[in-house]
Tab-separated table of C-alpha atoms and ligand atoms in Angstrom:
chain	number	residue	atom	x	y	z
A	1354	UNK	CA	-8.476	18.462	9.891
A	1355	UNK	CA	-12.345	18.404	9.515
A	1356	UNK	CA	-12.637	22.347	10.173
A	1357	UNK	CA	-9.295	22.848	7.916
A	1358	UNK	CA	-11.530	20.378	4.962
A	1359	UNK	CA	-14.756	22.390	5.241
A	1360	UNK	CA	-13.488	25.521	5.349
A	1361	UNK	CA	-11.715	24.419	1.611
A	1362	UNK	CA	-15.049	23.329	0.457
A	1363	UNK	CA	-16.705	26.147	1.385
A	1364	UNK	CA	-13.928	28.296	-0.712
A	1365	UNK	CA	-13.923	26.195	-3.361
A	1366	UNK	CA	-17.435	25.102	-4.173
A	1367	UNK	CA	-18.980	27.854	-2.509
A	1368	UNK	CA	-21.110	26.613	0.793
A	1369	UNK	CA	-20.585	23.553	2.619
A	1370	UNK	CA	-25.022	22.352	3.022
A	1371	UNK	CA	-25.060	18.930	2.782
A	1372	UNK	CA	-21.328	17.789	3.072
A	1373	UNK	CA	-20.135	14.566	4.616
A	1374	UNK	CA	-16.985	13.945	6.007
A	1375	UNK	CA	-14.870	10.755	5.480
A	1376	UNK	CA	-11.205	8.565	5.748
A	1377	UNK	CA	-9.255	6.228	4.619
A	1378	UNK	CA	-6.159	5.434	5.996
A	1379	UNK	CA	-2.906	4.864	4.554
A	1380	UNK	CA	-0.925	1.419	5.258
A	1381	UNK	CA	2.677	0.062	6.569
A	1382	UNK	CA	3.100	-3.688	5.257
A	1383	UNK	CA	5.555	-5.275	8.527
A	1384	UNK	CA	6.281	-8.176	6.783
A	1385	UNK	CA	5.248	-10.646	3.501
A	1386	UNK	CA	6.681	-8.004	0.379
A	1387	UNK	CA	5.886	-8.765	-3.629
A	1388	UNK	CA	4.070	-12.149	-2.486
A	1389	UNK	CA	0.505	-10.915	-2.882
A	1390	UNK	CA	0.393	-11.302	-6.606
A	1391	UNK	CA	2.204	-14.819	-6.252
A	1392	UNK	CA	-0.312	-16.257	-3.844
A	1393	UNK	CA	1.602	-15.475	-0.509
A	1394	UNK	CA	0.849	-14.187	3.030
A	1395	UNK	CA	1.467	-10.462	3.722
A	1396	UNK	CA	1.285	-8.946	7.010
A	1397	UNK	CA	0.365	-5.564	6.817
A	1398	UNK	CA	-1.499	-3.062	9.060
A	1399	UNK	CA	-3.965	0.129	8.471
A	1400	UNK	CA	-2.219	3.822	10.236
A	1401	UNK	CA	-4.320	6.880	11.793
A	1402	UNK	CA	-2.407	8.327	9.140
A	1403	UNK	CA	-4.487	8.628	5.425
A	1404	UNK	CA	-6.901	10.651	3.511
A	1405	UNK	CA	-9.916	12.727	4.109
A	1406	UNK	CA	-12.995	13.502	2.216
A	1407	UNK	CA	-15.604	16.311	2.043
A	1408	UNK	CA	-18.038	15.459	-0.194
A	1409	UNK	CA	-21.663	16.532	-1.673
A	1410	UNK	CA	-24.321	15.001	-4.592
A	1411	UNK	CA	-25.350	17.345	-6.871
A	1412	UNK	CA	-28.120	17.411	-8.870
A	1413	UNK	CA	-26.556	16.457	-12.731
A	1414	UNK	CA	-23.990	13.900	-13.846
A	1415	UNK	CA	-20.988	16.535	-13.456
A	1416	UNK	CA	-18.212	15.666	-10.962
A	1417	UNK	CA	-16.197	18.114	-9.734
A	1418	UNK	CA	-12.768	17.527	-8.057
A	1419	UNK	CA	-10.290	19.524	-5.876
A	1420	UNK	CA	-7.362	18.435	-3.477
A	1421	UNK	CA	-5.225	19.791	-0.903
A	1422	UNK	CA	-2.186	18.152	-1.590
A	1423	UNK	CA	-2.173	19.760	-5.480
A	1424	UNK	CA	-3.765	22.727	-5.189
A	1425	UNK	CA	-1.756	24.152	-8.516
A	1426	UNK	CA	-4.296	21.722	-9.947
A	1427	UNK	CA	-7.570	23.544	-8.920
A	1428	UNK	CA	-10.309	22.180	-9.179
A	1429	UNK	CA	-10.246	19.256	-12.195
A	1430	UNK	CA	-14.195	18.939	-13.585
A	1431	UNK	CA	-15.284	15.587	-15.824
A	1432	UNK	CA	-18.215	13.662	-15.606
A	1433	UNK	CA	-20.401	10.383	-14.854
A	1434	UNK	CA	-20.506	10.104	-18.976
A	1435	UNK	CA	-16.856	10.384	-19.175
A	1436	UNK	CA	-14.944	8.120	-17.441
A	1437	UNK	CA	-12.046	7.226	-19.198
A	1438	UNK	CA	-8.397	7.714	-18.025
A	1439	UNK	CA	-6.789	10.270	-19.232
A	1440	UNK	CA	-3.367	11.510	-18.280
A	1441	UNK	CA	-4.973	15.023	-18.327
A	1442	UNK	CA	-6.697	14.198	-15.153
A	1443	UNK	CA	-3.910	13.669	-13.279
A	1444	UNK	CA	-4.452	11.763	-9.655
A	1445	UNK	CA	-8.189	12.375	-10.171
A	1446	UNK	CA	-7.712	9.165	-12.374
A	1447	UNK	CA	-7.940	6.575	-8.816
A	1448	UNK	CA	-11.860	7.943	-7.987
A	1449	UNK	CA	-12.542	8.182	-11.490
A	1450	UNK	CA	-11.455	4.677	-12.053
A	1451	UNK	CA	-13.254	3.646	-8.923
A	1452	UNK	CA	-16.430	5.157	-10.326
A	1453	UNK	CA	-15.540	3.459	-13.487
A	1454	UNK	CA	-15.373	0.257	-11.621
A	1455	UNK	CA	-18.408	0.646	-10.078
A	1456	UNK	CA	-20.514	1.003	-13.305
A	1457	UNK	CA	-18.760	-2.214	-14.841
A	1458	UNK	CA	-19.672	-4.054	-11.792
A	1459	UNK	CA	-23.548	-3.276	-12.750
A	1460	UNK	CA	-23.607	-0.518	-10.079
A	1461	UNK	CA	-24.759	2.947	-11.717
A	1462	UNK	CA	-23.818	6.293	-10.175
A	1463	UNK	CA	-26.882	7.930	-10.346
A	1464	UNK	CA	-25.826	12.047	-9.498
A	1465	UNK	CA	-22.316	13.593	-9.837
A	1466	UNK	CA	-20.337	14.982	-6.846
A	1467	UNK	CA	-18.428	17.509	-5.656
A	1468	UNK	CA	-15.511	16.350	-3.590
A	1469	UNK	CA	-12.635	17.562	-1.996
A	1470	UNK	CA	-9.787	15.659	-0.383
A	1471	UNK	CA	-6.926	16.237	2.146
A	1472	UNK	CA	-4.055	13.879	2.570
A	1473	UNK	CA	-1.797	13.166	5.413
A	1474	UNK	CA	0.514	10.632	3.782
A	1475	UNK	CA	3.214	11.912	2.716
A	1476	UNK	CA	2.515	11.318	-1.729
A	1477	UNK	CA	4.761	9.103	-3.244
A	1478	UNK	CA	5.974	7.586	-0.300
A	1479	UNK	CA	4.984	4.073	-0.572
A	1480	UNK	CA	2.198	4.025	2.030
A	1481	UNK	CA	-0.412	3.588	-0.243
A	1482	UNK	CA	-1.647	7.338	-0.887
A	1483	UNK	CA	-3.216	5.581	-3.824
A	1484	UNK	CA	-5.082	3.233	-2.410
A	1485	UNK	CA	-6.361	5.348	0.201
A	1486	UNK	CA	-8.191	7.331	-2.027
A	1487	UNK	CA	-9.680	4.088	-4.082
A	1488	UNK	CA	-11.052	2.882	-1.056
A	1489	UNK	CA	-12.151	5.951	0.311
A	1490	UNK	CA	-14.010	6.602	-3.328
A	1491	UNK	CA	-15.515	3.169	-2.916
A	1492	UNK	CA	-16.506	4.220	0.464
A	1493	UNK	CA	-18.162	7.481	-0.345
A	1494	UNK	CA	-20.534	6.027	-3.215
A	1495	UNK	CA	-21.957	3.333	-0.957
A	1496	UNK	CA	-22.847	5.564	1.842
A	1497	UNK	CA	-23.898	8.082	-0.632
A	1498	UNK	CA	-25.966	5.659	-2.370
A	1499	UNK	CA	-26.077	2.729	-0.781
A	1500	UNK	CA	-24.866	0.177	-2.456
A	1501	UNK	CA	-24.693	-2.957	-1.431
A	1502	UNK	CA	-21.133	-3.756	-1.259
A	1503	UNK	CA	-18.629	-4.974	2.156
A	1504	UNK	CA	-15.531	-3.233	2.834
A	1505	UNK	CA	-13.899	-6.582	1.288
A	1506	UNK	CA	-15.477	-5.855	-1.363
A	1507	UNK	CA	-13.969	-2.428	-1.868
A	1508	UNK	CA	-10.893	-3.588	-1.547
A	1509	UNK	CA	-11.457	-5.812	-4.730
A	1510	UNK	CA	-13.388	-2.916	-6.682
A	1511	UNK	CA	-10.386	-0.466	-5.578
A	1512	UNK	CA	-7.679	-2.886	-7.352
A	1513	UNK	CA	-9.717	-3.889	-10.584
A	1514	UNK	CA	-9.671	-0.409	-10.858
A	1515	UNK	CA	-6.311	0.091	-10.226
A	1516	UNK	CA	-5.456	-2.585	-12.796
A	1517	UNK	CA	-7.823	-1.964	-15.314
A	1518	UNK	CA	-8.217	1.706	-15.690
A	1519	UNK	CA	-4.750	3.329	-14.192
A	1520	UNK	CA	-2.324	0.312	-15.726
A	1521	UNK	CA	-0.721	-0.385	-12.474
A	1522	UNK	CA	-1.088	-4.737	-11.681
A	1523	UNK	CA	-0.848	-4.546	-8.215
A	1524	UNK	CA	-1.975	-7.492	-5.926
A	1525	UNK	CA	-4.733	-6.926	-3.580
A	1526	UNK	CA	-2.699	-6.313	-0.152
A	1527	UNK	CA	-2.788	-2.235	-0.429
A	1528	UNK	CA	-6.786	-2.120	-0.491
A	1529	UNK	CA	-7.395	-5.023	1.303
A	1530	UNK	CA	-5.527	-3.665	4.559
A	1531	UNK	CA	-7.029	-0.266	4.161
A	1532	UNK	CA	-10.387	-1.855	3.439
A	1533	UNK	CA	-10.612	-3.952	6.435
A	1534	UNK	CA	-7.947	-2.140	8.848
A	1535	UNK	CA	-8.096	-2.797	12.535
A	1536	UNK	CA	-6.893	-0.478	15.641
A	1537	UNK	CA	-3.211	-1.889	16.920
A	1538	UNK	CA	-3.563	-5.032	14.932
A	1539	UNK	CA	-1.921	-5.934	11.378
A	1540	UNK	CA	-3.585	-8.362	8.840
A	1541	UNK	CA	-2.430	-11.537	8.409
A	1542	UNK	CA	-3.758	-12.050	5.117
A	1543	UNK	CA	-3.313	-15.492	2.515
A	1544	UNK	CA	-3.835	-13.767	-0.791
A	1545	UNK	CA	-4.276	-17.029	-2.154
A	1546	UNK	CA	-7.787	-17.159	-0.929
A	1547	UNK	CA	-8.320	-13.826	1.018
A	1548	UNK	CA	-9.151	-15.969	4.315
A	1549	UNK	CA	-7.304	-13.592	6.812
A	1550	UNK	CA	-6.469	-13.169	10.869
A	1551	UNK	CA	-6.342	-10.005	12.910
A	1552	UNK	CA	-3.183	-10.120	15.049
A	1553	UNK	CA	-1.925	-7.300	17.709
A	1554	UNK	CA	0.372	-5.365	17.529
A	1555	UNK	CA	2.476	-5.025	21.030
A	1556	UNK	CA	5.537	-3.823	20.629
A	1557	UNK	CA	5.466	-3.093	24.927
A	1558	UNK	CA	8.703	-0.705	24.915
A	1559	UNK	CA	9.284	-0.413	21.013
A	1560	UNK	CA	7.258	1.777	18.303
A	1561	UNK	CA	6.849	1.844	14.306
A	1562	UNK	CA	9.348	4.220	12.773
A	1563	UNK	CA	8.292	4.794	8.837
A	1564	UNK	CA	11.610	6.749	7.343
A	1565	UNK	CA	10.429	8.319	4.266
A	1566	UNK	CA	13.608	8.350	1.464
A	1567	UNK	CA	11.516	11.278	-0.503
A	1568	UNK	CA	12.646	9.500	-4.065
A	1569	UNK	CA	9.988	9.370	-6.108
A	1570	UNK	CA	9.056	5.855	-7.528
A	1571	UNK	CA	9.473	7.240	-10.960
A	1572	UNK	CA	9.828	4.431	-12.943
A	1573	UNK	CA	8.603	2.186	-10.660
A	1574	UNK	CA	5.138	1.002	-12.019
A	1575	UNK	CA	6.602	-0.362	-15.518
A	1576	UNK	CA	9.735	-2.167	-13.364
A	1577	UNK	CA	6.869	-3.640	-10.900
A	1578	UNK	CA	5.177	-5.211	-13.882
A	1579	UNK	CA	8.042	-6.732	-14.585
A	1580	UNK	CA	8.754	-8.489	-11.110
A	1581	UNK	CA	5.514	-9.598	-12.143
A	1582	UNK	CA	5.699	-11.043	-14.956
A	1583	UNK	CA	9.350	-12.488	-13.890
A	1584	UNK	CA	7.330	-14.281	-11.829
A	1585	UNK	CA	4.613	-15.572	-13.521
A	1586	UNK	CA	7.075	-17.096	-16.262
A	1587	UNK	CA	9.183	-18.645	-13.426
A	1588	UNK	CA	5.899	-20.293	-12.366
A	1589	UNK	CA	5.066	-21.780	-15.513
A	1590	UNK	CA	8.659	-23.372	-15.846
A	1591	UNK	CA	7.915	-25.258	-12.507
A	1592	UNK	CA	4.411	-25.976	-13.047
A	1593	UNK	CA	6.064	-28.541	-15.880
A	1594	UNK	CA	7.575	-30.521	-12.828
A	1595	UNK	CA	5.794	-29.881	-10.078
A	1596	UNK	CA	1.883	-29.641	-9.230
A	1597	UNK	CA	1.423	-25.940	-7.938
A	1598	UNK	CA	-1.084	-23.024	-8.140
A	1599	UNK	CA	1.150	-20.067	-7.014
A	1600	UNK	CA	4.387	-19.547	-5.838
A	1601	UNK	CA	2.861	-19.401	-2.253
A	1602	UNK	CA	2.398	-23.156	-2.268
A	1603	UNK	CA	5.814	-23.944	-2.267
A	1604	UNK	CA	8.011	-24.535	1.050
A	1605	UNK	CA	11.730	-23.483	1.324
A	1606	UNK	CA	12.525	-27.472	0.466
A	1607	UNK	CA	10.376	-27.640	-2.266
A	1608	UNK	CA	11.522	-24.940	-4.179
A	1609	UNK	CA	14.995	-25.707	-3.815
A	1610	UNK	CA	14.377	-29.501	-5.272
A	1611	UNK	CA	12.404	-27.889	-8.081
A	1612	UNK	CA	14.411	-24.753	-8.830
A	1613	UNK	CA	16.545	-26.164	-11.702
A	1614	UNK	CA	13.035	-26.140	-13.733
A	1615	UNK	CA	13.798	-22.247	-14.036
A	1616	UNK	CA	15.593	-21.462	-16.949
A	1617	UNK	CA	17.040	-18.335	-16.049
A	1618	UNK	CA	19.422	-16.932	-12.975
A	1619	UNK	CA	17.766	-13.944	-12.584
A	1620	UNK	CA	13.643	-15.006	-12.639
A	1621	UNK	CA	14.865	-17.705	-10.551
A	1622	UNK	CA	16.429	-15.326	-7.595
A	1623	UNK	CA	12.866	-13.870	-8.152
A	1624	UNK	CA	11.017	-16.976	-7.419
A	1625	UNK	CA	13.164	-17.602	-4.554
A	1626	UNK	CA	12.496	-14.261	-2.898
A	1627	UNK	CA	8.617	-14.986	-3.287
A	1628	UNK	CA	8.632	-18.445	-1.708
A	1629	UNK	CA	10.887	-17.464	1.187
A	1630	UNK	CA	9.573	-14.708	1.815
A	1631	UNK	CA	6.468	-15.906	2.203
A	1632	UNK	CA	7.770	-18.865	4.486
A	1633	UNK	CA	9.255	-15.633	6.348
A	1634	UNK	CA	5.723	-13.905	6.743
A	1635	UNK	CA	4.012	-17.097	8.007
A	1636	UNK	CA	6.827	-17.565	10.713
A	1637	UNK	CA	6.828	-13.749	11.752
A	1638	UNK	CA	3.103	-14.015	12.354
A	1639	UNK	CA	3.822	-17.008	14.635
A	1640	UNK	CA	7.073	-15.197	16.577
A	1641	UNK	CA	4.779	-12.191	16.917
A	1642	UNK	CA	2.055	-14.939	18.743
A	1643	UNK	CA	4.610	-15.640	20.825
A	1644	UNK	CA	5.361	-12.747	22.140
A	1645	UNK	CA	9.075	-12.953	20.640
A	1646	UNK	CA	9.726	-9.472	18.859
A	1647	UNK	CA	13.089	-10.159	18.607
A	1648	UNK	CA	12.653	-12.838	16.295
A	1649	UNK	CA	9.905	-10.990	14.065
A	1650	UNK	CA	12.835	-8.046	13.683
A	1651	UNK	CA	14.781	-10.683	12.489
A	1652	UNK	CA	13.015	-11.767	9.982
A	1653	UNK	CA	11.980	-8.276	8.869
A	1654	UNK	CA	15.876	-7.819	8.344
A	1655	UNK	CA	15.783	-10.937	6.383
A	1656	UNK	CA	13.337	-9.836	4.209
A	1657	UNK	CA	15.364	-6.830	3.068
A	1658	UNK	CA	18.209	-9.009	2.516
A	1659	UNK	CA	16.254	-11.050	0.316
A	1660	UNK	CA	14.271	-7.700	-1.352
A	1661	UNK	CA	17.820	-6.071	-2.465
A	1662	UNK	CA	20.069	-9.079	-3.749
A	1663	UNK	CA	17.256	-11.416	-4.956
A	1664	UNK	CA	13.970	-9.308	-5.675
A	1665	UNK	CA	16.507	-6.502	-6.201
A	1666	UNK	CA	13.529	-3.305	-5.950
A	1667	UNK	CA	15.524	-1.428	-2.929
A	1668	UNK	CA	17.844	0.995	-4.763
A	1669	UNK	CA	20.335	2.899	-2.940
A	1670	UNK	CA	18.212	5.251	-0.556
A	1671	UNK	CA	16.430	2.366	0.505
A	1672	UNK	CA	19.476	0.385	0.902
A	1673	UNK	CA	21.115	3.807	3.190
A	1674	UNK	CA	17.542	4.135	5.386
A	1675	UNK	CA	17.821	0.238	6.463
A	1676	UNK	CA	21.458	-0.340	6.969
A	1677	UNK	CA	21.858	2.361	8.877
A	1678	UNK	CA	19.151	1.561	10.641
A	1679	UNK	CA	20.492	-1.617	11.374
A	1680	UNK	CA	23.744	-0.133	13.284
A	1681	UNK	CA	21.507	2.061	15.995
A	1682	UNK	CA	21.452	0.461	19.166
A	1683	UNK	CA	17.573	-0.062	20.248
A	1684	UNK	CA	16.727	-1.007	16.583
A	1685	UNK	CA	14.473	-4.427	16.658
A	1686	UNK	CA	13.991	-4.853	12.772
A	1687	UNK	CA	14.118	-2.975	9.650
A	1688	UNK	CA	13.284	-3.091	5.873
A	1689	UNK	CA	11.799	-1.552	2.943
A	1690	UNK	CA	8.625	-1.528	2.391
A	1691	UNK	CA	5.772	-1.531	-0.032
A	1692	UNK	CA	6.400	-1.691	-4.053
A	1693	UNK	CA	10.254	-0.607	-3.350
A	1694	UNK	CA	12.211	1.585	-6.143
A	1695	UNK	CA	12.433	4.495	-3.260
A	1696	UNK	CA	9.310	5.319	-0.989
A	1697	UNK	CA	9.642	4.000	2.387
A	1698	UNK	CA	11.580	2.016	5.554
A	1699	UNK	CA	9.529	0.354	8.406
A	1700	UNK	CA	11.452	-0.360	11.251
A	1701	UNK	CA	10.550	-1.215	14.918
A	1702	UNK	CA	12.491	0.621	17.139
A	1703	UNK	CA	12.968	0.853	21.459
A	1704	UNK	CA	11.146	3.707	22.304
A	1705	UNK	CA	13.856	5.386	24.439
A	1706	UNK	CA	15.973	4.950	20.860
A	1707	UNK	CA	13.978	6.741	18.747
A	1708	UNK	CA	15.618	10.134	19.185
A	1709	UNK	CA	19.222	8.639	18.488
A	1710	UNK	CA	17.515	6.521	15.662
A	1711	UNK	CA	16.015	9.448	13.606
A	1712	UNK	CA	19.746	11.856	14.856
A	1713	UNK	CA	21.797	8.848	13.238
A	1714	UNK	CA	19.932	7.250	10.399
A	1715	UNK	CA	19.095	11.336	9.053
A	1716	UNK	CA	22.564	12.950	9.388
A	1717	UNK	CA	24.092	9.534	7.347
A	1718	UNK	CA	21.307	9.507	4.393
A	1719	UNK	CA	21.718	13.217	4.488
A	1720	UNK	CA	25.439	13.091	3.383
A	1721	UNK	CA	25.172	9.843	1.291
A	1722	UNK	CA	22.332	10.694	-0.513
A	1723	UNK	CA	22.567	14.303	-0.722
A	1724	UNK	CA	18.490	15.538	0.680
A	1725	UNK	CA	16.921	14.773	3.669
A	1726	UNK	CA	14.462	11.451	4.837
A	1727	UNK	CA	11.650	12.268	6.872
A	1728	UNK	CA	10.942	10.230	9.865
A	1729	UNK	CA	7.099	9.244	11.455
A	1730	UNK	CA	6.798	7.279	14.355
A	1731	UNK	CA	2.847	5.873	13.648
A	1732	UNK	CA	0.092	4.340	15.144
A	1733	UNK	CA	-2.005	1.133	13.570
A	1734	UNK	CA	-5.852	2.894	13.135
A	1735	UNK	CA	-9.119	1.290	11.457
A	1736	UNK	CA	-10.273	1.394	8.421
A	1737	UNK	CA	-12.731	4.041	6.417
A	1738	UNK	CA	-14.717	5.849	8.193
A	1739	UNK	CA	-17.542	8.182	8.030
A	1740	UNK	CA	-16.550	11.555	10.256
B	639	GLA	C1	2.583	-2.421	-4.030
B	639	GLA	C2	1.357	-3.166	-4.552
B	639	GLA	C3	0.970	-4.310	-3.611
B	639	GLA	C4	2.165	-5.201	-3.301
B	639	GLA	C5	3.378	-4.363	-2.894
B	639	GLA	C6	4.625	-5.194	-2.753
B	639	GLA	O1	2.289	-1.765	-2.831
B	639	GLA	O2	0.278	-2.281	-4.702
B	639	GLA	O3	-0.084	-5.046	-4.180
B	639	GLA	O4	2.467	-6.034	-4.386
B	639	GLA	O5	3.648	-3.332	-3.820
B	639	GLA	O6	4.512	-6.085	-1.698
């Protein structure tokens, strides 16, 4: 990859004196799904999969962009005086907007760059391809200038950005577990105050299958807003009869007592999904503790369950990927995972199984859905790095 990187470089921007190499990894969230922007636990991990960076200064306020996974786009040129989004600009939008970020936070870019980057994650997929390269931005501009910022901190830089300059209101769980990613351990992470807990990840005789549905989100961003804002009303209606912050500080019981306060049968199967799925995260993290996998694959199933009939953002490729998954013998847990509305399946799988998994689960999305899924068996990896 680092050869493959500098040799583009070199092509494109004609030597490659001076260049640093970096990544950012992509992530898998196990467990804890839509509760980060309702003040929840989410349990997710960093993967060796992600995105790499060759990158230079130069000498004037230009910045000059190129990447490996669009090269139809060639090389897309703005500048430090011009960062605005613009739809012209295509995925060069999530470092612009980190750069963006930066300045509003007080810290000025001082030079332009040249950068080129090189992505492993499959795009679109729902393992964060976005976030890797916010983070990896952030990453780049304080060991190119050294700012004074913690990798916690680029996780919050990477989703103001996200918010504020590309539209999209995600919570903080994408950056934050790409930010702050550990080897074979996941992130046990309360979003309500960003205190968080590294916890292994031994699966002994199992492994991490991601199965890729290859639908585009599509209309997902505008239909994610709306989850949110679902639940933001539904949280108002019980803030009139009960003393809360956030969805997240409700138990199973108490949301049951207080559910009538919801006007509406939909926001209210919304509200419920947030609450017990976060109650589902929390015990997870403590079956994992215990050593009792079993259990944590059962509540992963759960939380599909309760992410297609109550959260409903599975769809029917989603829907395919994890029931089928669910027949294979050797199959500990499985749901969707990430934003939902297509992208990706986690699933934790006996490692003997994995063959018969991918054989199975493929040949029935194949004929249902009419293209192929694309199957990764992963590894949990840290988080940015310089190469
Ligand atoms: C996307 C968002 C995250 C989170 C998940 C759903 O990945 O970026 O903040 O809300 O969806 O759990």
């Amino acid at each position: 990859m680092k050869e493959t990187i500098l040799k583009k470089f070199e092509e494109v921007f004609g030597d490659s004196k001076d260049v640093t190499l970096y990544f950012a990894p992509g992530r898998v969230n196990m467990i804890g799904e839509h509760t980060d922007y309702n003040g929840g636990h989410v349990f997710p991990a960093a993967l060796t999969i992600g995105t790499y960076a060759a990158a230079r200064k130069r000498d004037d306020r230009k910045l000059r962009f190129y990447s490996m996974n669009f090269e139809n786009l060639g090389v897309l040129e703005t500048s430090l005086d011009e960062l605005k989004p613009d739809p012209a600009a295509d995925w060069t939008n999530y470092p612009k907007g980190v750069m963006w970020a930066f300045e509003e936070k007080g810290m000025k870019i001082p030079q332009g760059m040249d950068i080129v980057l090189n992505g492993n994650i499959p795009n679109g997929s729902g393992l964060s391809s976005s976030a890797s390269v916010e983070v990896l931005t952030g990453y780049i501009l304080k060991d190119m200038f050294g700012f004074d910022v913690t990798n916690q901190d680029l996780a919050l830089i990477g989703q103001f950005s996200e918010n504020n300059f590309n539209g999209v209101n995600c919570g903080i769980m994408d950056q934050f577990s790409i930010a702050m990613g550990k080897k074979a351990h996941a992130i046990f992470l309360d979003t309500a105050d960003l205190s968080y807990e590294y916890a292994p990840i031994e699966l002994k005789d199992a492994k991490i299958v991601i199965s890729c549905s290859n639908k585009k989100r599509g209309l997902g961003d505008s239909k994610y807003n709306e989850r949110r804002s679902e639940c933001e009303t539904a949280l108002a209606e019980l803030q009139k009869v009960i003393d809360i912050k956030s969805l997240g500080d409700l138990t199973e019981e108490q949301f049951d007592a207080n559910k009538d306060a919801i006007q509406d049968e939909v926001r209210k199967k919304r509200a419920k999904h947030a609450v017990y799925e976060n109650q589902r995260t929390i015990k997870a993290v403590e079956a994992l503790k215990a050593g009792d996998i079993a259990q944590f694959g059962e509540l992963m199933n759960a939380s599909h369950v309760s992410l297609r009939d109550d959260y409903e953002v599975t769809g029917i490729e989603l829907d395919t990927l994890v029931e089928e998954a669910w027949k294979v013998d050797g199959v500990i847990g499985s749901r969707m995972t990430g934003a939902g509305f297509g992208g990706c399946t986690v699933s934790i799988v006996k490692t003997d199984a994995i063959d018969n998994f991918i054989d199975k689960v493929g040949t029935v999305y194949k004929e249902k859905i009419g293209y192929a899924a694309d199957f990764y068996v992963v590894e949990l990896g840290d988080g940015p790095s310089v190469l």
